[in-house]
Short mmCIF file of C-alpha atoms and ligand atoms in Angstrom, two decimals:
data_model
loop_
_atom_site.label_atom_id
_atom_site.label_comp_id
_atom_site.label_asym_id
_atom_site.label_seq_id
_atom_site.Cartn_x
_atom_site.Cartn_y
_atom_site.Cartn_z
CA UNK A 1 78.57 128.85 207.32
CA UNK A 2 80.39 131.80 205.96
CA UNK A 3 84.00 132.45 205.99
CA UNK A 4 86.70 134.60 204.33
CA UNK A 5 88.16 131.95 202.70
CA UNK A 6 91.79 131.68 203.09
CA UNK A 7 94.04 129.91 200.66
CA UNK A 8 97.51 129.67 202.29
CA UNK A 9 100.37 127.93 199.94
CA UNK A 10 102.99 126.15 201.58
CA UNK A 11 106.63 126.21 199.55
CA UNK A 12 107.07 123.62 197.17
CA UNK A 13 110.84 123.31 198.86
CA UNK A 14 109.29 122.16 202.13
CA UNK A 15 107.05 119.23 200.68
CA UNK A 16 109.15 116.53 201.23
CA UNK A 17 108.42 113.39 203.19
CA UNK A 18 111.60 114.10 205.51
CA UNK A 19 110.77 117.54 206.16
CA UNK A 20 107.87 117.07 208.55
CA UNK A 21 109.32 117.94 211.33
CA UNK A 22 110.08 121.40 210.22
CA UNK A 23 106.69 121.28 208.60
CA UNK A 24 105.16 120.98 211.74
CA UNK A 25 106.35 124.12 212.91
CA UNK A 26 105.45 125.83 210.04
CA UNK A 27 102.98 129.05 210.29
CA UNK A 28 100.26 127.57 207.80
CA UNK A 29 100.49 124.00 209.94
CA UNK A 30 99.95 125.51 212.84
CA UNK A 31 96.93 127.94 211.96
CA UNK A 32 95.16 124.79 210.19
CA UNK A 33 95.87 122.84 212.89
CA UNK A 34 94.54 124.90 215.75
CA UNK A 35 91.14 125.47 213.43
CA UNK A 36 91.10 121.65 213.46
CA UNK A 37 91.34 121.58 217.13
CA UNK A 38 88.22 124.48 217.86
CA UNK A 39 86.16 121.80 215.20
CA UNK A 40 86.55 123.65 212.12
CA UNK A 41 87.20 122.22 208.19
CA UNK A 42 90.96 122.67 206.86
CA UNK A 43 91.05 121.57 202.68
CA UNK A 44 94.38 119.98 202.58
CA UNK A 45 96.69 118.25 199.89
CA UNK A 46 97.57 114.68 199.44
CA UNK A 47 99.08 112.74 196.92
CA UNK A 48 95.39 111.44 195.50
CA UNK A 49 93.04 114.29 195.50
CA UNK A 50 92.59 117.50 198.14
CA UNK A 51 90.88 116.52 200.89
CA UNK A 52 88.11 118.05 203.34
CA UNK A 53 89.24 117.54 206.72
CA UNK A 54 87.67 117.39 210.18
CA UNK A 55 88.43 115.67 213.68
CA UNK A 56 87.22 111.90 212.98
CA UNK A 57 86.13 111.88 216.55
CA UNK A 58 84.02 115.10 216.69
CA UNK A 59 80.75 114.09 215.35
CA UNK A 60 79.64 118.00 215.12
CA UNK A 61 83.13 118.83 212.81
CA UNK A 62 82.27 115.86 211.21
CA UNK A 63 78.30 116.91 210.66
CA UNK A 64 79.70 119.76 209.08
CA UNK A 65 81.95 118.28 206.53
CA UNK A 66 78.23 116.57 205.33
CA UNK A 67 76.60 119.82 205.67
CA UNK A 68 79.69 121.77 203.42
CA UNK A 69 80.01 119.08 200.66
CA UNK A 70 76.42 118.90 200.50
CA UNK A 71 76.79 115.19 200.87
CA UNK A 72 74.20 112.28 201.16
CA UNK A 73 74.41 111.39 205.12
CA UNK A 74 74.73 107.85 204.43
CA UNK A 75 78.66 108.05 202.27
CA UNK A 76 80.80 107.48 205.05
CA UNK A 77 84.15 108.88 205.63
CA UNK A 78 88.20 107.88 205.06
CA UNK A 79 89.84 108.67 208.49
CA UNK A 80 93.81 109.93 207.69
CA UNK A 81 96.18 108.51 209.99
CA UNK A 82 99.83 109.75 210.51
CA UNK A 83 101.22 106.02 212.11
CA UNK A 84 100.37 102.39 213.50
CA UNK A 85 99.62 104.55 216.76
CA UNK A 86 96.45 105.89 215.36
CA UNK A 87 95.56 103.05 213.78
CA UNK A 88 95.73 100.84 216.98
CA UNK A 89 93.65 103.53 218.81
CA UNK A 90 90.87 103.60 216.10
CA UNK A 91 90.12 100.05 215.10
CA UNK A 92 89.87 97.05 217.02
CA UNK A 93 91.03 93.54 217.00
CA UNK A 94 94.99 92.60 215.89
CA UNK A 95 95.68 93.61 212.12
CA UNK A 96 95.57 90.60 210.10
CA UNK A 97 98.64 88.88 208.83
CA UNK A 98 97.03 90.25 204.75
CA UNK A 99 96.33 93.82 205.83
CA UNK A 100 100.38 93.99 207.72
CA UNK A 101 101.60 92.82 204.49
CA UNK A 102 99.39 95.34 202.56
CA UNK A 103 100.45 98.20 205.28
CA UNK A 104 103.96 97.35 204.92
CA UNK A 105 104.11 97.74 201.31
CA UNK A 106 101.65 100.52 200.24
CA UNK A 107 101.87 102.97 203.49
CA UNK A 108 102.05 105.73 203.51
CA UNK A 109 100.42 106.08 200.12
CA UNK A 110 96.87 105.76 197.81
CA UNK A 111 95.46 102.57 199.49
CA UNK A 112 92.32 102.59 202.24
CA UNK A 113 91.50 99.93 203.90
CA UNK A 114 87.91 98.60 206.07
CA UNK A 115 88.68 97.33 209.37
CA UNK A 116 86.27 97.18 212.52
CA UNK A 117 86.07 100.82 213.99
CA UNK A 118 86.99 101.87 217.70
CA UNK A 119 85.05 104.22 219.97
CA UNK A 120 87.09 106.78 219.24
CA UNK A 121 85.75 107.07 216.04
CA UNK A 122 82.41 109.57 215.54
CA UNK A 123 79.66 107.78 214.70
CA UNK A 124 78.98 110.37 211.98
CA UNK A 125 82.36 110.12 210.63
CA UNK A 126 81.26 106.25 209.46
CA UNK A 127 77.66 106.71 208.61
CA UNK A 128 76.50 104.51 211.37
CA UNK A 129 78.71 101.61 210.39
CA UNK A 130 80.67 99.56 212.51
CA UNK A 131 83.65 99.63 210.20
CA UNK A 132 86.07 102.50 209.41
CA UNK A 133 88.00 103.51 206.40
CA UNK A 134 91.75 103.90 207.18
CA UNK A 135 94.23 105.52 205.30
CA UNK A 136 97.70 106.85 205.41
CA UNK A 137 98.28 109.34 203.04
CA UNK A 138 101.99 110.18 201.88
CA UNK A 139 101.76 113.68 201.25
CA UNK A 140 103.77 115.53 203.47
CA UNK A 141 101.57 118.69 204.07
CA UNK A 142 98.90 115.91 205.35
CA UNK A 143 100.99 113.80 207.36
CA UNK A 144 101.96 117.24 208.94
CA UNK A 145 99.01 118.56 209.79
CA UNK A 146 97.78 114.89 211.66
CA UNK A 147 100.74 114.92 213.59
CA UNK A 148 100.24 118.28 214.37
CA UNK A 149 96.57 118.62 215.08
CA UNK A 150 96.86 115.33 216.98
CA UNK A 151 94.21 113.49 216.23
CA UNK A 152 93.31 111.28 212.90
CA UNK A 153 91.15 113.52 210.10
CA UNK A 154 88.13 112.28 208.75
CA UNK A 155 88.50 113.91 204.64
CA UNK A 156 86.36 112.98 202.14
CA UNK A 157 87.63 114.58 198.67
CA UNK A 158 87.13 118.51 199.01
CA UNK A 159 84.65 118.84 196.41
CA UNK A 160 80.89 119.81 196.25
CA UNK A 161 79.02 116.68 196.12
CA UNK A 162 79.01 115.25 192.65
CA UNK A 163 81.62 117.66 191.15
CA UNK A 164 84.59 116.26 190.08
CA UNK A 165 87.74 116.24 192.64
CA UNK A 166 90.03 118.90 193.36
CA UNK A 167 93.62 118.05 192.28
CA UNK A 168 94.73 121.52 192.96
CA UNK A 169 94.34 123.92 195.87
CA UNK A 170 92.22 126.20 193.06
CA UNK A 171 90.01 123.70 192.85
CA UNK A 172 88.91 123.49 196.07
CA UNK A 173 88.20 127.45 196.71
CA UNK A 174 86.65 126.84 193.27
CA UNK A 175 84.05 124.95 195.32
CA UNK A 176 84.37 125.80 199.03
CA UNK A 177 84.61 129.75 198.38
CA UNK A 178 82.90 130.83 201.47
CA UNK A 179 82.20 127.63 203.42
CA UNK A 180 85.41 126.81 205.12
CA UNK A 181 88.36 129.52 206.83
CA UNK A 182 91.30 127.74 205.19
CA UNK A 183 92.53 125.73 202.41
CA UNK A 184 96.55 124.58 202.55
CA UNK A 185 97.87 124.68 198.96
CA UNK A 186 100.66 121.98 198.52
CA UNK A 187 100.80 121.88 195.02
CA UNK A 188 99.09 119.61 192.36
CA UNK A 189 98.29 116.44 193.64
CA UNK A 190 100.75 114.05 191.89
CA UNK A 191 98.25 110.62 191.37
CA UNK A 192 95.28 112.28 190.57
CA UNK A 193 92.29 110.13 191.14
CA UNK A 194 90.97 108.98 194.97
CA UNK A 195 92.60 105.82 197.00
CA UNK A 196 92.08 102.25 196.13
CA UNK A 197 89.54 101.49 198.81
CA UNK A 198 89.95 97.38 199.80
CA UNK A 199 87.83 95.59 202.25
CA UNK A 200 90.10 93.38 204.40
CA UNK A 201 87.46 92.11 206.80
CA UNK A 202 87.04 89.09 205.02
CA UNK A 203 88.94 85.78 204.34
CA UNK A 204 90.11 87.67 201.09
CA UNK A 205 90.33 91.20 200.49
CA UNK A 206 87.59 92.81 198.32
CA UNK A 207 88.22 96.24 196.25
CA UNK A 208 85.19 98.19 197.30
CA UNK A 209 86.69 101.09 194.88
CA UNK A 210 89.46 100.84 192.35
CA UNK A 211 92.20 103.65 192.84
CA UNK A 212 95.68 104.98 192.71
CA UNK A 213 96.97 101.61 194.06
CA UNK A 214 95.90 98.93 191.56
CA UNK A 215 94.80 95.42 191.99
CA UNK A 216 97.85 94.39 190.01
CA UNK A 217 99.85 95.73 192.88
CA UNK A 218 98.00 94.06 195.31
CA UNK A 219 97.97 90.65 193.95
CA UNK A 220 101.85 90.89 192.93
CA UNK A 221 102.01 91.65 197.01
CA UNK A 222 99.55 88.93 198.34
CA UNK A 223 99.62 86.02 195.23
CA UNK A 224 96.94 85.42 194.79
CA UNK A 225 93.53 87.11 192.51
CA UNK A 226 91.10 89.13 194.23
CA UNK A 227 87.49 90.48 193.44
CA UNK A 228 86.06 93.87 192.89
CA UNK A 229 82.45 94.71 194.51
CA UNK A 230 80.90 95.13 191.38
CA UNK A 231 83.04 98.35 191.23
CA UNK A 232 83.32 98.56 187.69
CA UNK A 233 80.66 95.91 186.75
CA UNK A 234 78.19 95.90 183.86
CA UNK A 235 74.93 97.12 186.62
CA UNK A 236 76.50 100.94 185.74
CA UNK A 237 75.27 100.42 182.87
CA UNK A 238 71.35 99.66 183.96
CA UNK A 239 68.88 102.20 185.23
CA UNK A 240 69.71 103.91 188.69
CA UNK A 241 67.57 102.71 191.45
CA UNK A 242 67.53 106.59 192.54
CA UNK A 243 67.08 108.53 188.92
CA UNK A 244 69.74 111.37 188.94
CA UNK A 245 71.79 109.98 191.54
CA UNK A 246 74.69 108.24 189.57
CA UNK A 247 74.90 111.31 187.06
CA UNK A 248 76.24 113.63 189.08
CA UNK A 249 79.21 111.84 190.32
CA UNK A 250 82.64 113.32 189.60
CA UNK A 251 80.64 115.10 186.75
CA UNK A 252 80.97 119.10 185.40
CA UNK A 253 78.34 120.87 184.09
CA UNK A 254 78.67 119.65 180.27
CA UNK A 255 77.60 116.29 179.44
CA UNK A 256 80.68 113.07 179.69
CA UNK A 257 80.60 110.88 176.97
CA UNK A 258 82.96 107.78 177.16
CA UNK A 259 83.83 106.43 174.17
CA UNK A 260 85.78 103.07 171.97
CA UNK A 261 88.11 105.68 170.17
CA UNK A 262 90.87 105.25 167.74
CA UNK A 263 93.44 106.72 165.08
CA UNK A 264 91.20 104.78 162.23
CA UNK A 265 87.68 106.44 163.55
CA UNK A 266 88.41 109.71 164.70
CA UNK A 267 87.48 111.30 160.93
CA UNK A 268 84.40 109.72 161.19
CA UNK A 269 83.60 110.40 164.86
CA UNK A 270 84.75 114.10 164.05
CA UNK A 271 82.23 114.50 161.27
CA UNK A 272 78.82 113.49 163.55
CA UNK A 273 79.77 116.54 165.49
CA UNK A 274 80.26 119.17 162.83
CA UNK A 275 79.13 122.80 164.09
CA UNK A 276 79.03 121.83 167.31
CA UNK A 277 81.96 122.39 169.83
CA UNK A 278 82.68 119.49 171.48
CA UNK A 279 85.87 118.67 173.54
CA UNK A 280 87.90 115.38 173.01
CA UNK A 281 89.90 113.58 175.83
CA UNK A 282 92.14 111.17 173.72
CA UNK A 283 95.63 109.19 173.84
CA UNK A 284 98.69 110.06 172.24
CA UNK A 285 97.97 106.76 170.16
CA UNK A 286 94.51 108.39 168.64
CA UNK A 287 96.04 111.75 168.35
CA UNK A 288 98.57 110.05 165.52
CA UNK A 289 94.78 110.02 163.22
CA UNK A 290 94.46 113.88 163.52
CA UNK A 291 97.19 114.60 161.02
CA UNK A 292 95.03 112.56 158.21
CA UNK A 293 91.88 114.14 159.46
CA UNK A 294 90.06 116.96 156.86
CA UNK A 295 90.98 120.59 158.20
CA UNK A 296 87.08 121.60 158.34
CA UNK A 297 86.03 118.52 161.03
CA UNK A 298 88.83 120.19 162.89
CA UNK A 299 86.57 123.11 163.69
CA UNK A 300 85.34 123.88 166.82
CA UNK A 301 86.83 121.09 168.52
CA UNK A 302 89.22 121.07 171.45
CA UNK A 303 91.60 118.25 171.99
CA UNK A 304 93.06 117.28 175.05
CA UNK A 305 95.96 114.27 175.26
CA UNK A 306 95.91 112.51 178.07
CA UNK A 307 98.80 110.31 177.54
CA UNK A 308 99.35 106.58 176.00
CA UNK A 309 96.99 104.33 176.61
CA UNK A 310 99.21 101.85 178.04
CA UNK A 311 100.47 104.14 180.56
CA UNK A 312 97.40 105.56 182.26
CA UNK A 313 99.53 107.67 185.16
CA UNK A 314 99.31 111.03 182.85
CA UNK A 315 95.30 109.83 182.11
CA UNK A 316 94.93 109.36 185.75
CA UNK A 317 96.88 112.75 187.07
CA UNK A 318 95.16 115.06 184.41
CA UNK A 319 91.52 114.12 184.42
CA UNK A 320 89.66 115.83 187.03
CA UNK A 321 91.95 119.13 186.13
CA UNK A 322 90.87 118.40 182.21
CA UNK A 323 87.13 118.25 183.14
CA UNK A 324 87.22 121.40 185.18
CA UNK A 325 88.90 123.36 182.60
CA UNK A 326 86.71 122.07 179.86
CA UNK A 327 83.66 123.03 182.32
CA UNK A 328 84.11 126.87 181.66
CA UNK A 329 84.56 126.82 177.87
CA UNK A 330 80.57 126.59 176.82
CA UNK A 331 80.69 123.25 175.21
CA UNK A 332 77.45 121.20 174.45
CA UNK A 333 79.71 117.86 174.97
CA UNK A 334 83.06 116.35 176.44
CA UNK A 335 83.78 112.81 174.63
CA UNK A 336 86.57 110.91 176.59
CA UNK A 337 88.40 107.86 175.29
CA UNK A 338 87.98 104.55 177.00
CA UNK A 339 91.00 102.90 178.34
CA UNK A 340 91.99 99.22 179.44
CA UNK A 341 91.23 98.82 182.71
CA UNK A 342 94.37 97.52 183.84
CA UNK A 343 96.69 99.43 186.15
CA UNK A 344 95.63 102.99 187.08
CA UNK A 345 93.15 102.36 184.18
CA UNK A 346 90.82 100.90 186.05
CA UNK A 347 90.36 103.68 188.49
CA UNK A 348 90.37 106.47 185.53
CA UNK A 349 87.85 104.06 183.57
CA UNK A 350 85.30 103.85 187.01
CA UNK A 351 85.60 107.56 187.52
CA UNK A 352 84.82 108.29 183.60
CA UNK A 353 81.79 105.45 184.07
CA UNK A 354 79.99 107.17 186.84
CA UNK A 355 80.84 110.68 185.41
CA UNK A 356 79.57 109.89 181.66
CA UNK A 357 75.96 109.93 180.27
CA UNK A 358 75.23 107.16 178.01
CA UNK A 359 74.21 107.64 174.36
O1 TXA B 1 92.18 109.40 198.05
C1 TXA B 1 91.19 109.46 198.76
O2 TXA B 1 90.67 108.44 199.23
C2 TXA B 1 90.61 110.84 199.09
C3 TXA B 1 91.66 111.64 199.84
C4 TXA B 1 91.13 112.95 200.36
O3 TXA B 1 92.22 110.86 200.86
N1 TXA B 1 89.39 110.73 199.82
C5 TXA B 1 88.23 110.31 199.25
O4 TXA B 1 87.14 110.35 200.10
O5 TXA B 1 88.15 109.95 198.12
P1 TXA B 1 85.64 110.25 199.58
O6 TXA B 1 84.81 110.56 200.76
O7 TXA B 1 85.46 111.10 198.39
O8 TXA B 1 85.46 108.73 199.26
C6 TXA B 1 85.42 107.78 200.31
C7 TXA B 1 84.98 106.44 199.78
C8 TXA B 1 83.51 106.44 199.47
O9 TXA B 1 83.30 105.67 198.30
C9 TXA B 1 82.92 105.74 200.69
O10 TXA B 1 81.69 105.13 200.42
C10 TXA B 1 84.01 104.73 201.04
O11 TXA B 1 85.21 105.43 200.78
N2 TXA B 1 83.98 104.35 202.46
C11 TXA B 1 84.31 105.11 203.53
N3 TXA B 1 84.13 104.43 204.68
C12 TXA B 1 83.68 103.22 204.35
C13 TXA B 1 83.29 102.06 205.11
N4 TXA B 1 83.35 102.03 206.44
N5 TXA B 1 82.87 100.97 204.42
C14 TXA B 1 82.82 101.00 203.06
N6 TXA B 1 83.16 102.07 202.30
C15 TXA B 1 83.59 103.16 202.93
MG1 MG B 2 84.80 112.06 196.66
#
């Protein structure tokens, strides 16, 4: 396990969903998918997060994707698909009349979904289970490089175990410096936090992990209400069965704190942190209180804006780039605002949850 690591860009003229086919042919394509093929790791874009890829049905690629990450054997995998081919060859039984309508609608795009898993799958690649994770991502680069390596990708988020996830190509040899031969840069990725992963085993479908397509969406398509698995339930807030094991989820170095914030209480949140340098994730709608805030309770802070709170796309797209960058600055603590958990919200909100300590 150590590599020249190779970050290869691909022009930002050629991503574009109707450009595949020239994509395909394309130099960087090619080299990533012919690593692929000899059962090497490729870091690739999609329109989530960058993701770690591997042949889904080489269990030794797929051992090493574990062994890179440094992640727990027992997470399994999201297997990228490039068409209804793929998915036919990799799951069993006939799609059911719910998941069609939830394939028609949000493929390709941010939504994974748990069906019964085919042969052709690696054991590895699902942890033992008898279901897979299936998703078709839109990004061009990674629709691309399936077609092209010819065989679906097993990619878990190209990050080291518990870090937060890469949403740009720097991110990733941030990370993976070293441990892989190539990374394909395809820009920032636009949504920003992982797939909506959605159980559809079931006589109703079951959100296993909220994500960049929200159960608003999903209930406008089916109409009807569905359930989370305890995804964003109360239990994060009770001890971890495994001490240490929930704090290092999507989590830098410096200490997540989420936080009820406002316009009204940011003067008095400001002044429990005097002298210290603390960095503040907040909405344009609590940045209005800054301008009536006393100059000196202004020190030492950093501010990021993450957007309104009512439109948690910017929150969503920025905060895994915002934690990273905050990372390097020295700061004893990062407080981020709490959002409603409606929309992308809910995904930003379950990422902040498992990143954050409590107080
Ligand atoms: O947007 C995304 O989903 C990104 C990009 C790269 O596609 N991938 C990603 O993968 O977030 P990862 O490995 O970081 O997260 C996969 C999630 C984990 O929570 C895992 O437990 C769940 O999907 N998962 C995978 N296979 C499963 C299965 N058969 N049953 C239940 N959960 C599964
Ligand atoms: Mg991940």
């Amino acid at each position: 396990m150590d590599y020249t690591t190779v970050l290869e860009k691909i022009d930002e003229s050629l991503l574009d969903i109707n450009k595949i086919d020239s994509l395909k042919r394309h130099r960087v394509i090619k080299m990533a998918a012919a690593l692929l093929q000899q059962g090497e790791l490729v870091a690739f874009p999609t329109e989530t997060v960058y993701g770690l890829g591997a042949d889904a049905g080489s269990g030794e690629a797929v051992a090493r994707i574990f062994q890179v990450k440094g992640r727990p054997q027992d997470n399994p995998l999201i297997v990228h698909i490039a068409g209804k081919k793929q998915l036919v060859d990799i799951t069993v039984n006939n799609l059911s009349a719910t998941a069609e309508k939830l394939i028609e609608r949000f493929w390709p795009g941010p939504l994974t979904l748990i069906m019964e898993k085919s042969p052709l799958i690696a054991a590895e690649t699902t942890a033992g289970l008898a279901s897979v994770a299936v998703r078709m991502p839109s990004h061009p680069v990674a629709l691309a490089l399936i077609e092209e390596s010819g065989f679906p990708l097993a990619a878990p988020s190209a990050n080291r175990s518990g870090a937060p996830s890469p949403t740009l190509a720097g991110h990733v040899l941030d990370d993976l410096k070293g441990r892989i031969p190539l990374i394909v840069g395809g820009g920032p990725c636009s949504i920003g936090v992982e797939s909506t992963v959605l159980d559809v085993r079931g006589n109703q479908p079951l959100i296993l992990r909220p994500g960049g397509i929200s159960r608003e969406e999903i209930e406008e398509v089916l109409g009807y209400h569905i359930s989370s698995a305890g995804a964003i339930s109360k239990d994060s807030n009770k001890k971890p069965a495994s001490p240490g094991m929930k704090y290092r989820h999507y989590s830098p170095e410096t200490p997540v704190y989420l936080k009820k914030l406002s316009a009204d209480t940011m003067a008095a949140e400001l002044a429990k942190y005097q002298g210290e340098a603390v960095a503040f994730l907040i909405t344009d709608e609590t940045a209005c209180g800054l301008t009536a805030v006393a100059e000196e309770l202004l020190e030492d802070k950093v501010f990021m804006t993450m957007g309104s709170r009512y439109t948690p796309e910017r929150y969503a797209s920025q905060v895994f780039a915002v934690l990273r960058k905050l990372d390097r600055l020295g700061l004893t603590r990062i407080i981020a605002e709490e959002i409603p958990e409606r929309g992308l919200g809910a995904a930003v909100m379950n990422r902040l949850q498992k990143a954050s300590l409590k107080e």
